[in-house]
CSV table of C-alpha atoms in Angstrom, one decimal:
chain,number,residue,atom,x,y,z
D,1,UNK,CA,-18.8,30.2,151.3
D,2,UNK,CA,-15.1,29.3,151.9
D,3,UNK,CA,-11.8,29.6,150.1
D,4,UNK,CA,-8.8,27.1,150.9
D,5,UNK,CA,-5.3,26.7,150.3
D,6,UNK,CA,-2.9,23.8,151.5
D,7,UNK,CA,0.5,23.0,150.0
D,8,UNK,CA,-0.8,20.1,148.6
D,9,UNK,CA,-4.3,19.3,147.3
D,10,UNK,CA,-5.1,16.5,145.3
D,11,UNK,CA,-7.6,18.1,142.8
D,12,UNK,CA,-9.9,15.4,140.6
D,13,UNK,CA,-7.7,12.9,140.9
D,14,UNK,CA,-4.0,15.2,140.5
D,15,UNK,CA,-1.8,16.5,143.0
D,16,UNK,CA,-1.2,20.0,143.1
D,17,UNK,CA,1.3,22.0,145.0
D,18,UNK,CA,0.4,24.6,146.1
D,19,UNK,CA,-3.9,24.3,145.3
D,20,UNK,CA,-7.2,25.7,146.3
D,21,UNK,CA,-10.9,25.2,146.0
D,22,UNK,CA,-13.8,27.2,147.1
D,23,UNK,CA,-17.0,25.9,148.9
D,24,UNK,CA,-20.3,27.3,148.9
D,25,UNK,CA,-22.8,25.5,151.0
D,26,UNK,CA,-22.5,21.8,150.8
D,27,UNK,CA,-20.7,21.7,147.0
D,28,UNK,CA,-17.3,22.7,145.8
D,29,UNK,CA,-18.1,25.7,143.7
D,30,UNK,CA,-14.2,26.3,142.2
D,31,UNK,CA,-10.9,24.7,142.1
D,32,UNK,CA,-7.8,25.0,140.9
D,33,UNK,CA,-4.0,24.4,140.9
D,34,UNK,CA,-1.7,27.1,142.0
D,35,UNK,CA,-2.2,30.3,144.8
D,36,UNK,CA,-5.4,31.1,145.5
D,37,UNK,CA,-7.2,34.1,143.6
D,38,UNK,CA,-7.8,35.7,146.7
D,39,UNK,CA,-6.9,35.5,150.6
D,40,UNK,CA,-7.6,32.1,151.8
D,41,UNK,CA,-10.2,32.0,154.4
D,42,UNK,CA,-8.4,28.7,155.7
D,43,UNK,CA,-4.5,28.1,154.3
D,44,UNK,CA,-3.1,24.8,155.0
D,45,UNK,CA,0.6,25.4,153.7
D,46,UNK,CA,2.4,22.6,155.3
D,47,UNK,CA,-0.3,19.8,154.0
D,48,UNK,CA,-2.1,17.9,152.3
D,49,UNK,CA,-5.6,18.2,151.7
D,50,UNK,CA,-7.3,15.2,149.9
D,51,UNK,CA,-11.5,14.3,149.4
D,52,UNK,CA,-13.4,12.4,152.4
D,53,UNK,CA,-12.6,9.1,152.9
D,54,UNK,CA,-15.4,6.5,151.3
D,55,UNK,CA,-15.8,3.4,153.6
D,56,UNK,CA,-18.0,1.1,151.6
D,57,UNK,CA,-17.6,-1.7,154.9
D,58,UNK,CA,-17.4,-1.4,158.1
D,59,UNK,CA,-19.4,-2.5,161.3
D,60,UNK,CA,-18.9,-0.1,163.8
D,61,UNK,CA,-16.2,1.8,166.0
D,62,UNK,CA,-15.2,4.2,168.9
D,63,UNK,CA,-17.4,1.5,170.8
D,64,UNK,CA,-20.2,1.2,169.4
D,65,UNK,CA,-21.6,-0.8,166.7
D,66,UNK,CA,-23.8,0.0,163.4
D,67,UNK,CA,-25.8,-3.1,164.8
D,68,UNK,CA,-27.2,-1.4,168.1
D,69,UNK,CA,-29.6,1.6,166.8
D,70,UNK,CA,-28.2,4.0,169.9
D,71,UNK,CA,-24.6,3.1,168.6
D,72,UNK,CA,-24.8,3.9,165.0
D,73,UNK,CA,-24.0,8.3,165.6
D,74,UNK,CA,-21.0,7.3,167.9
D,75,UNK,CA,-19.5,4.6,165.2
D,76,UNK,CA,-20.2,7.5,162.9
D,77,UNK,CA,-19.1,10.2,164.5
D,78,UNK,CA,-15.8,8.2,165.2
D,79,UNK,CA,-15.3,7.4,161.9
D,80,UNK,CA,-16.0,10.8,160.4
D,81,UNK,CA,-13.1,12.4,163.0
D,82,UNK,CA,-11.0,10.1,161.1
D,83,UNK,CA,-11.8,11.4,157.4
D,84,UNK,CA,-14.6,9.1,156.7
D,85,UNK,CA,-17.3,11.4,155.4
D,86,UNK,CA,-18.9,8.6,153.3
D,87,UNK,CA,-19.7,5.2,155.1
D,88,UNK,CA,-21.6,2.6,154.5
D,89,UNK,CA,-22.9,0.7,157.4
D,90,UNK,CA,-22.2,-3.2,157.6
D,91,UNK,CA,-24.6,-5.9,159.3
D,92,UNK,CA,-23.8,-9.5,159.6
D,93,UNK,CA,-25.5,-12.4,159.7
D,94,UNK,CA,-28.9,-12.4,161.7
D,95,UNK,CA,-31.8,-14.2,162.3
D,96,UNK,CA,-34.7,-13.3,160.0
D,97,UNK,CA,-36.0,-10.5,162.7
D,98,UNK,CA,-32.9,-8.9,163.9
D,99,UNK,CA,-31.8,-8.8,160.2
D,100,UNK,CA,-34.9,-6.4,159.8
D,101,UNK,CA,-35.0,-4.7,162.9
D,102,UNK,CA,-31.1,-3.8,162.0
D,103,UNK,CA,-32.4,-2.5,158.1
D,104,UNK,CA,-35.0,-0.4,159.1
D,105,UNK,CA,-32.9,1.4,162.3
D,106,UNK,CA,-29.7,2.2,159.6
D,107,UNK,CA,-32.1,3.2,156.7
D,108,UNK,CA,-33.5,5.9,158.9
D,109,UNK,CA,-30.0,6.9,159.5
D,110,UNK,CA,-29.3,7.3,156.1
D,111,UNK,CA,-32.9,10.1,156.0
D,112,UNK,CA,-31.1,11.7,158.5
D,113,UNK,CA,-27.9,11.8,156.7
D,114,UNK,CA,-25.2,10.6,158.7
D,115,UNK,CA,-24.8,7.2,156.7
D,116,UNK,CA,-24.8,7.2,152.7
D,117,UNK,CA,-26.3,3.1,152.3
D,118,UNK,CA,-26.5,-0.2,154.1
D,119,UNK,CA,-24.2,-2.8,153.0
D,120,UNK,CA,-25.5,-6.1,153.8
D,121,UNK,CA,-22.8,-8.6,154.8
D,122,UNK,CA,-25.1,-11.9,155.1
D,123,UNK,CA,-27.1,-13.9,156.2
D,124,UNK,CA,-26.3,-15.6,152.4
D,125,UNK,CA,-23.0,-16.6,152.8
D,126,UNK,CA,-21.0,-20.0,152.6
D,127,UNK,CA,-21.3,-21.8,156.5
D,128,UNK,CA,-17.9,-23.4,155.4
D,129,UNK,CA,-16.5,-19.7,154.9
D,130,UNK,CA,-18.5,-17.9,157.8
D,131,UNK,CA,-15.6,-16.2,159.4
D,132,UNK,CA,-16.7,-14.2,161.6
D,133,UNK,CA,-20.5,-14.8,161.1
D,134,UNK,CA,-22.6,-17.0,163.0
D,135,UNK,CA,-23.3,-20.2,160.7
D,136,UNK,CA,-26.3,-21.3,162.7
D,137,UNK,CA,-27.9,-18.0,160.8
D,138,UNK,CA,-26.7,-18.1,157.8
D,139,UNK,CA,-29.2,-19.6,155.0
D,140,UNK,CA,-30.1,-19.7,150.8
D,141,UNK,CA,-31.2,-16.3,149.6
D,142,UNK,CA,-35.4,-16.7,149.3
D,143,UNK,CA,-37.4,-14.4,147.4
D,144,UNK,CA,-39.6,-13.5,149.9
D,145,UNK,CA,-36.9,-12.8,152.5
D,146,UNK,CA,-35.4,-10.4,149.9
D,147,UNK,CA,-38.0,-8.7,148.9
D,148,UNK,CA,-38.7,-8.3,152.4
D,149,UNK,CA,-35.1,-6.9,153.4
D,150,UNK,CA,-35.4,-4.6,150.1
D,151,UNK,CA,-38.4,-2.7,151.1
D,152,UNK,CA,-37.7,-2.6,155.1
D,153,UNK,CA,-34.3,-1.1,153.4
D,154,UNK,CA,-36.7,1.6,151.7
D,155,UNK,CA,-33.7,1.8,148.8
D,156,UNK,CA,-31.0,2.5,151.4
D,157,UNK,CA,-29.2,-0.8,150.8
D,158,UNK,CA,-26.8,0.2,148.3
D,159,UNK,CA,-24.4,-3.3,148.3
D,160,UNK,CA,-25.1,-6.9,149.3
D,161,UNK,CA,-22.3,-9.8,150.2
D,162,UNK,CA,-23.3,-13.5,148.8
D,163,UNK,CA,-21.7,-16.8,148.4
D,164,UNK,CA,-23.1,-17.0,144.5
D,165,UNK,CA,-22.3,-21.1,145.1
D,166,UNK,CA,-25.9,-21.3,147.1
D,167,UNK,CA,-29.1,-22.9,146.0
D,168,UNK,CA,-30.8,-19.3,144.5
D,169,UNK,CA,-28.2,-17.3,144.2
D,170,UNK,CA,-28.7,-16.9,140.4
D,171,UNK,CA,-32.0,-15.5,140.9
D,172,UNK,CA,-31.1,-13.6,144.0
D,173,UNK,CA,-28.1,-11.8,142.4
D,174,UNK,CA,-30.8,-10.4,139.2
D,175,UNK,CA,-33.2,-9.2,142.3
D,176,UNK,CA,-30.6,-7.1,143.7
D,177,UNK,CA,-29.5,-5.6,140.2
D,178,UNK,CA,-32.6,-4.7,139.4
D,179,UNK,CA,-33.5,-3.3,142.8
D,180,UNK,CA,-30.5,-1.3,142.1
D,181,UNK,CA,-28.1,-2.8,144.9
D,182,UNK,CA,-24.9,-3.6,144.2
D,183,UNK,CA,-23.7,-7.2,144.0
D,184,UNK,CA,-20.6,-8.5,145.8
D,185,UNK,CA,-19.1,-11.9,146.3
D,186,UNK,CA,-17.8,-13.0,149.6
D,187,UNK,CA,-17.6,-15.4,152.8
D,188,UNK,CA,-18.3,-17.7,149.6
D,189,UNK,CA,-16.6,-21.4,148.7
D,190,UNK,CA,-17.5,-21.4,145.1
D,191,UNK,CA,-15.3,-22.6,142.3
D,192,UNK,CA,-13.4,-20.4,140.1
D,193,UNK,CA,-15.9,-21.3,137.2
D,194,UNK,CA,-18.8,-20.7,139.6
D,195,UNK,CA,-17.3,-17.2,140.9
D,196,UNK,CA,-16.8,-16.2,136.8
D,197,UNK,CA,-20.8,-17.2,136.5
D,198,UNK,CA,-21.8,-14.5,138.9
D,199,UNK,CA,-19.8,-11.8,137.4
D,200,UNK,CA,-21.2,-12.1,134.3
D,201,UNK,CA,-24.8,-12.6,135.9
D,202,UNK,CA,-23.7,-8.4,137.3
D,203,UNK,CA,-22.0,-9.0,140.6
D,204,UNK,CA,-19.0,-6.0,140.5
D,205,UNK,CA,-17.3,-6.8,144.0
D,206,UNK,CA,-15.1,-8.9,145.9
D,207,UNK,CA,-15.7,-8.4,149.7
D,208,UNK,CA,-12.4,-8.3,151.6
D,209,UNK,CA,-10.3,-10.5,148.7
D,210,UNK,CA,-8.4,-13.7,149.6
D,211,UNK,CA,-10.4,-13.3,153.2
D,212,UNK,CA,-13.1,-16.0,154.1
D,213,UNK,CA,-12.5,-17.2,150.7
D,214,UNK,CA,-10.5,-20.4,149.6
D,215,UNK,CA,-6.9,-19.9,149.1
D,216,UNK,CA,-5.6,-19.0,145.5
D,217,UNK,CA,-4.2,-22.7,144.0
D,218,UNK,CA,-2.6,-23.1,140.9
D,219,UNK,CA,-5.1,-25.8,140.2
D,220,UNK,CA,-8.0,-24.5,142.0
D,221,UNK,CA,-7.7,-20.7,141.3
D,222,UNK,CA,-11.0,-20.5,143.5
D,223,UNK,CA,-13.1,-16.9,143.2
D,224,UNK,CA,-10.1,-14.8,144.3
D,225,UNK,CA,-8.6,-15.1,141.0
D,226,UNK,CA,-11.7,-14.8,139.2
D,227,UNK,CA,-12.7,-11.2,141.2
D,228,UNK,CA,-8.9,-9.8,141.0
D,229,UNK,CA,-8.2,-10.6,136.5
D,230,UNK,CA,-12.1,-9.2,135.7
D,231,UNK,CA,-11.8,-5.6,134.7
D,232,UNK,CA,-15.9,-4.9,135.8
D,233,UNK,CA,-14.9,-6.0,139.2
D,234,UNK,CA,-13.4,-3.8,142.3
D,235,UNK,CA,-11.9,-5.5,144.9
D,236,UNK,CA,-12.0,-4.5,148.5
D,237,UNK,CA,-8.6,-4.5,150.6
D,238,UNK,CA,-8.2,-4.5,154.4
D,239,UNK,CA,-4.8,-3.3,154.4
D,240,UNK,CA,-3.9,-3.4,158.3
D,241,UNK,CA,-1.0,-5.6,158.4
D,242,UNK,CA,-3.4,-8.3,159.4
D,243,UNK,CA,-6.0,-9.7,157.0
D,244,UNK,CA,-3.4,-9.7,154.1
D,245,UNK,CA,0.3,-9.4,154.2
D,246,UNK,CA,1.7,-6.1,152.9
D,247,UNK,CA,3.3,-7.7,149.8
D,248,UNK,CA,0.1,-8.9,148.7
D,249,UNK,CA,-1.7,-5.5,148.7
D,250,UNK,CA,1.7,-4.3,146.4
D,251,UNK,CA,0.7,-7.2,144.3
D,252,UNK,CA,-2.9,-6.8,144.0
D,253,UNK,CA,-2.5,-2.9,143.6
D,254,UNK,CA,-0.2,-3.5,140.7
D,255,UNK,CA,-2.1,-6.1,139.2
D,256,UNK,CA,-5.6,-4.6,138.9
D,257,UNK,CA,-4.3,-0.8,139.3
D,258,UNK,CA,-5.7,1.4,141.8
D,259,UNK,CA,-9.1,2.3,140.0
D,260,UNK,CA,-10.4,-1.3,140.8
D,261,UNK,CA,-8.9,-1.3,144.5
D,262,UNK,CA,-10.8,-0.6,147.3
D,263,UNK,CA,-9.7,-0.1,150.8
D,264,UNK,CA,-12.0,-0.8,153.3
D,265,UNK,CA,-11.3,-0.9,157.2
D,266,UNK,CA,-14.1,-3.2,158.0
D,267,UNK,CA,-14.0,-2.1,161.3
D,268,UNK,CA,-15.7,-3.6,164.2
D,269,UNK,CA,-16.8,-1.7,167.5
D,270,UNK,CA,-13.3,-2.1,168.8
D,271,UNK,CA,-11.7,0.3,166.7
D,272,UNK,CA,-10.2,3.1,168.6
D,273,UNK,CA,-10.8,1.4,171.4
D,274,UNK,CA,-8.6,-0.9,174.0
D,275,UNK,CA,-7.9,-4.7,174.0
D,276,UNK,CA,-11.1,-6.1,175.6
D,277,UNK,CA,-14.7,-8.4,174.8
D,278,UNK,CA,-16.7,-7.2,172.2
D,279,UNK,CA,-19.5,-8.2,170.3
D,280,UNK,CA,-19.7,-8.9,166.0
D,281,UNK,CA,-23.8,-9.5,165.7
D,282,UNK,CA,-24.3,-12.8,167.7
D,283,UNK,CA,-20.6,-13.4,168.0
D,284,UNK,CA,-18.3,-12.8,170.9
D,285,UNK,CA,-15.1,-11.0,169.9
D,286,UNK,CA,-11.7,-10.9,172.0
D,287,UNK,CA,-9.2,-8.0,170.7
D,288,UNK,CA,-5.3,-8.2,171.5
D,289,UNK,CA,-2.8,-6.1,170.7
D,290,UNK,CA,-5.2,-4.5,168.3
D,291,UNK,CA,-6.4,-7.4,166.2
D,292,UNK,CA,-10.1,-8.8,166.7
D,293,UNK,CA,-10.5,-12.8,166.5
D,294,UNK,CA,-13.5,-15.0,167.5
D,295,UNK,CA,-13.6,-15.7,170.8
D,296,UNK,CA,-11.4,-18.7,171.8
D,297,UNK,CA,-9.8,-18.9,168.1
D,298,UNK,CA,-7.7,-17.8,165.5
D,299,UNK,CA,-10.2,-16.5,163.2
D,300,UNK,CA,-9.9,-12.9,162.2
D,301,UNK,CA,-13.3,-10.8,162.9
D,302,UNK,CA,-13.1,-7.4,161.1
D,303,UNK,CA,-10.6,-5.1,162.5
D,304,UNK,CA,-9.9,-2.2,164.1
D,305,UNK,CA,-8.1,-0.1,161.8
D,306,UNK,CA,-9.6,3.3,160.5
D,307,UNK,CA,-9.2,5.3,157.2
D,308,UNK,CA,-6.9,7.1,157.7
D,309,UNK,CA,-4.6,4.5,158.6
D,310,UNK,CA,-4.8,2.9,155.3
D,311,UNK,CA,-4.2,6.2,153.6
D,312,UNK,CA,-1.4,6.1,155.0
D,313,UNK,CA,-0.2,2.6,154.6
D,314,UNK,CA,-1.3,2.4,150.6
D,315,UNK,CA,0.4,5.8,149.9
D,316,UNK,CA,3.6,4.2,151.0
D,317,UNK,CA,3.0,1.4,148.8
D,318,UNK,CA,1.5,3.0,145.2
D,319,UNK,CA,1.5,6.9,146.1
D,320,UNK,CA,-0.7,10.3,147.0
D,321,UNK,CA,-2.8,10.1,143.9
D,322,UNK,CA,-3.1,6.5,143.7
D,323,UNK,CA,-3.8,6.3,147.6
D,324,UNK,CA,-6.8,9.2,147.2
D,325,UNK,CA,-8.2,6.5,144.3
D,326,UNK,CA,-8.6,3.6,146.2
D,327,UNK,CA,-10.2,5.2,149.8
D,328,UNK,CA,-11.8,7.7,147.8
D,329,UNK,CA,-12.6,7.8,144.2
D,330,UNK,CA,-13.0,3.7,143.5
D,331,UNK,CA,-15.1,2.8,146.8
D,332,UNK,CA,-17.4,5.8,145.9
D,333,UNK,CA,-17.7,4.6,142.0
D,334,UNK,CA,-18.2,1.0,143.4
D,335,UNK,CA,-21.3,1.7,145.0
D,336,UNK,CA,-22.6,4.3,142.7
D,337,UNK,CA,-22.4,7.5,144.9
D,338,UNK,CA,-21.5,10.1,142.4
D,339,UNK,CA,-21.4,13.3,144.3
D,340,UNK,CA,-18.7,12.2,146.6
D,341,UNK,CA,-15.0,10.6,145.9
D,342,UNK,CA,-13.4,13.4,144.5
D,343,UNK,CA,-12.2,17.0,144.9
D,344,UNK,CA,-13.9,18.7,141.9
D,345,UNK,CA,-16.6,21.3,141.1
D,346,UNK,CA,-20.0,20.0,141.4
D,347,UNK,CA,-19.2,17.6,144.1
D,348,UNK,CA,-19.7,17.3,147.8
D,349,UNK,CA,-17.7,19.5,150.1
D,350,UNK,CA,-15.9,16.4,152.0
D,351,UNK,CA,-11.8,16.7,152.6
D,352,UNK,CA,-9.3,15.6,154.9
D,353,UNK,CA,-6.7,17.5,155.9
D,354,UNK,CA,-3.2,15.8,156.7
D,355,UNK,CA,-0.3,16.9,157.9
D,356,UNK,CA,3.1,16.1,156.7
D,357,UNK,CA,3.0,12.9,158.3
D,358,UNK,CA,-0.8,12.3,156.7
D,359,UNK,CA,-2.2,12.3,159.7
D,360,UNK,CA,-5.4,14.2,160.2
D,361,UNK,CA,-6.0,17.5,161.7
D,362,UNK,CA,-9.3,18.5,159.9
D,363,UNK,CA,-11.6,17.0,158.4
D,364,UNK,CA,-14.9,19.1,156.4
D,365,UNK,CA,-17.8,16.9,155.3
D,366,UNK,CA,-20.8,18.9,153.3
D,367,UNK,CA,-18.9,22.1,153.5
D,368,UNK,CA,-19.2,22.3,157.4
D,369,UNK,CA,-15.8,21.6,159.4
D,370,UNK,CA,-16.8,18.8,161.6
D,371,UNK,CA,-13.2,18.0,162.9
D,372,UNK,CA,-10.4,20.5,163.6
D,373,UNK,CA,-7.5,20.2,165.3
């Protein structure tokens, strides 16, 4: 059992200053605004403590990739020392085998409990929107296949990217749903009209928006426009400076509002790492000056940005509270994790603390400090 104070604690969704909350194993047990009742055990006076980071994509990081079963603690562990206590772990596109192989190792990572789901990014995406993902893989969701993925997945997939355009993706889209995985639309060519047909078949996300998607034209609106106007759908953001230019995450923040705004870092191995060769799946991966492309192109392949990072960069834009919404709060409601996301009794023990310039120096997921500086 633990009592905190900081200066600033974004309680349930409102900032407080000063705040506290009390922890008893792995939930928060009491909160509330103001000095604590009692001594603190831990007082944080000069920062801001806000709940765990929910990463609902990313590949991999500190080196190692959610891809290579001996990788997936490090890309953890790196992520978590950034605030990420909630993460779900990304695969690409993969032969029929490796696709498996790469299920069954993360599912057994979620039993253990560093990973809360597998999102599946592929192999049924568009070949003319691959991106980073290796076409020659990439095929028509079957029903064998997927009821093959779902049970090596043992319900630890928790959110699936498709291209709804696809011969079967109709059918493919009701499997997930009622296998209780979350439906997103990405790496996808499909018409606006198409895009609007999958929404209202259940699919709730839009995987990295405007990314590996056709442009947004005033004739051709395309499936950007059609994820970012439906209020059922929450659109992911990779707000680095590189996958979308800073005005457009103002734009799209104040056009859907930060309870259908996601951040996500989808981060490759690279992050927090050097410039160098890495590896996406099958795909080679050069990194410069900090952004990952394709090997011997232009094409963007995840980044290496972290959490925290775009805490800080969406705070500037829309604010603390609206900030702790869309890393916290809207990922966690996307997926359907319910225990984590917020600072409120009943809930998970996972914060961050930041200091004044939001930069971490602590970080407790489950109750237990796990970072502290």
């Amino acid at each position: 059992m633990g009592l905190i104070s900081a200066g600033t604690m974004v309680l349930d969704g409102r900032v407080t200053r000063p705040g506290w909350l009390e922890t008893s194993g792995s939930r928060i047990i009491a909160c509330g605004a103001g000095p604590p009742p009692r001594p603190a055990d831990r007082d944080f006076p000069d920062c801001v403590v806000v709940p765990g980071f929910v990463d609902m994509h990313v590949h991999g990081g500190g080196g190692a990739s959610y891809t290579d079963p001996d990788g997936i603690a490090t890309a953890a562990g790196f992520h978590l020392r950034h605030g990420t206590t909630t993460t779900l772990a990304s695969l690409v596109t993969a032969a029929p085998a490796e696709l498996l192989a790469g299920v069954r190792a993360l599912a057994e990572a979620c039993r253990r409990g560093p990973l809360a789901g597998i999102h599946l990014e592929g192999p049924w995406l568009s070949r003319a929107r691959c991106g980073a993902h290796d076409p020659g893989r990439m095929r028509e969701p079957e029903p064998a296949e997927i009821d093959t993925v779902l049970a090596a997945g043992g319900g630890a997939i928790r959110m699936v990217t498709l291209a709804p355009e696809l011969a079967g993706a109709d059918a493919a889209i009701r499997r997930f749903l009622d296998a209780g995985v979350v439906v997103a639309l990405g790496h996808t060519d499909a018409t606006y009209e198409r895009a609007r047909r999958a929404i209202d078949l259940g699919a709730t996300v839009g995987t990295h928006l405007f990314n590996a998607m056709p442009p947004l034209h005033h004739r051709e609106p395309g499936p950007a426009l059609a994820l970012l106007q439906d209020p059922r759908v929450t659109v992911e953001l990779i707000a680095d400076g590189v996958h979308v230019h800073p005005e457009v995450v103002r734009a799209v923040v104040g056009a859907a509002g930060p309870d259908r705004v996601a951040m996500v870092t989808d981060a490759v191995a690279a992050a927090g790492c050097g410039d160098g060769v890495y590896r996406l799946g099958a795909v080679a991966v050069d990194v410069a000056s900090g952004v990952a492309r394709v090997h011997g192109t232009s094409t963007i392949a995840g980044s290496t940005a972290t959490m925290d990072r775009l805490f800080r960069t969406v705070a500037g834009v829309a604010g603390l509270a609206a900030a702790v919404r869309m890393t916290a709060a809207t990922p966690a409601r996307a997926v359907g994790l319910d225990a984590v996301g917020a600072l409120r009794v009943g809930l998970d023990a996972n914060l961050v603390v930041l200091d004044r310039d939001l930069r971490v120096t602590a970080v407790m997921a489950r109750g237990d400090w796990v970072a502290d500086g």
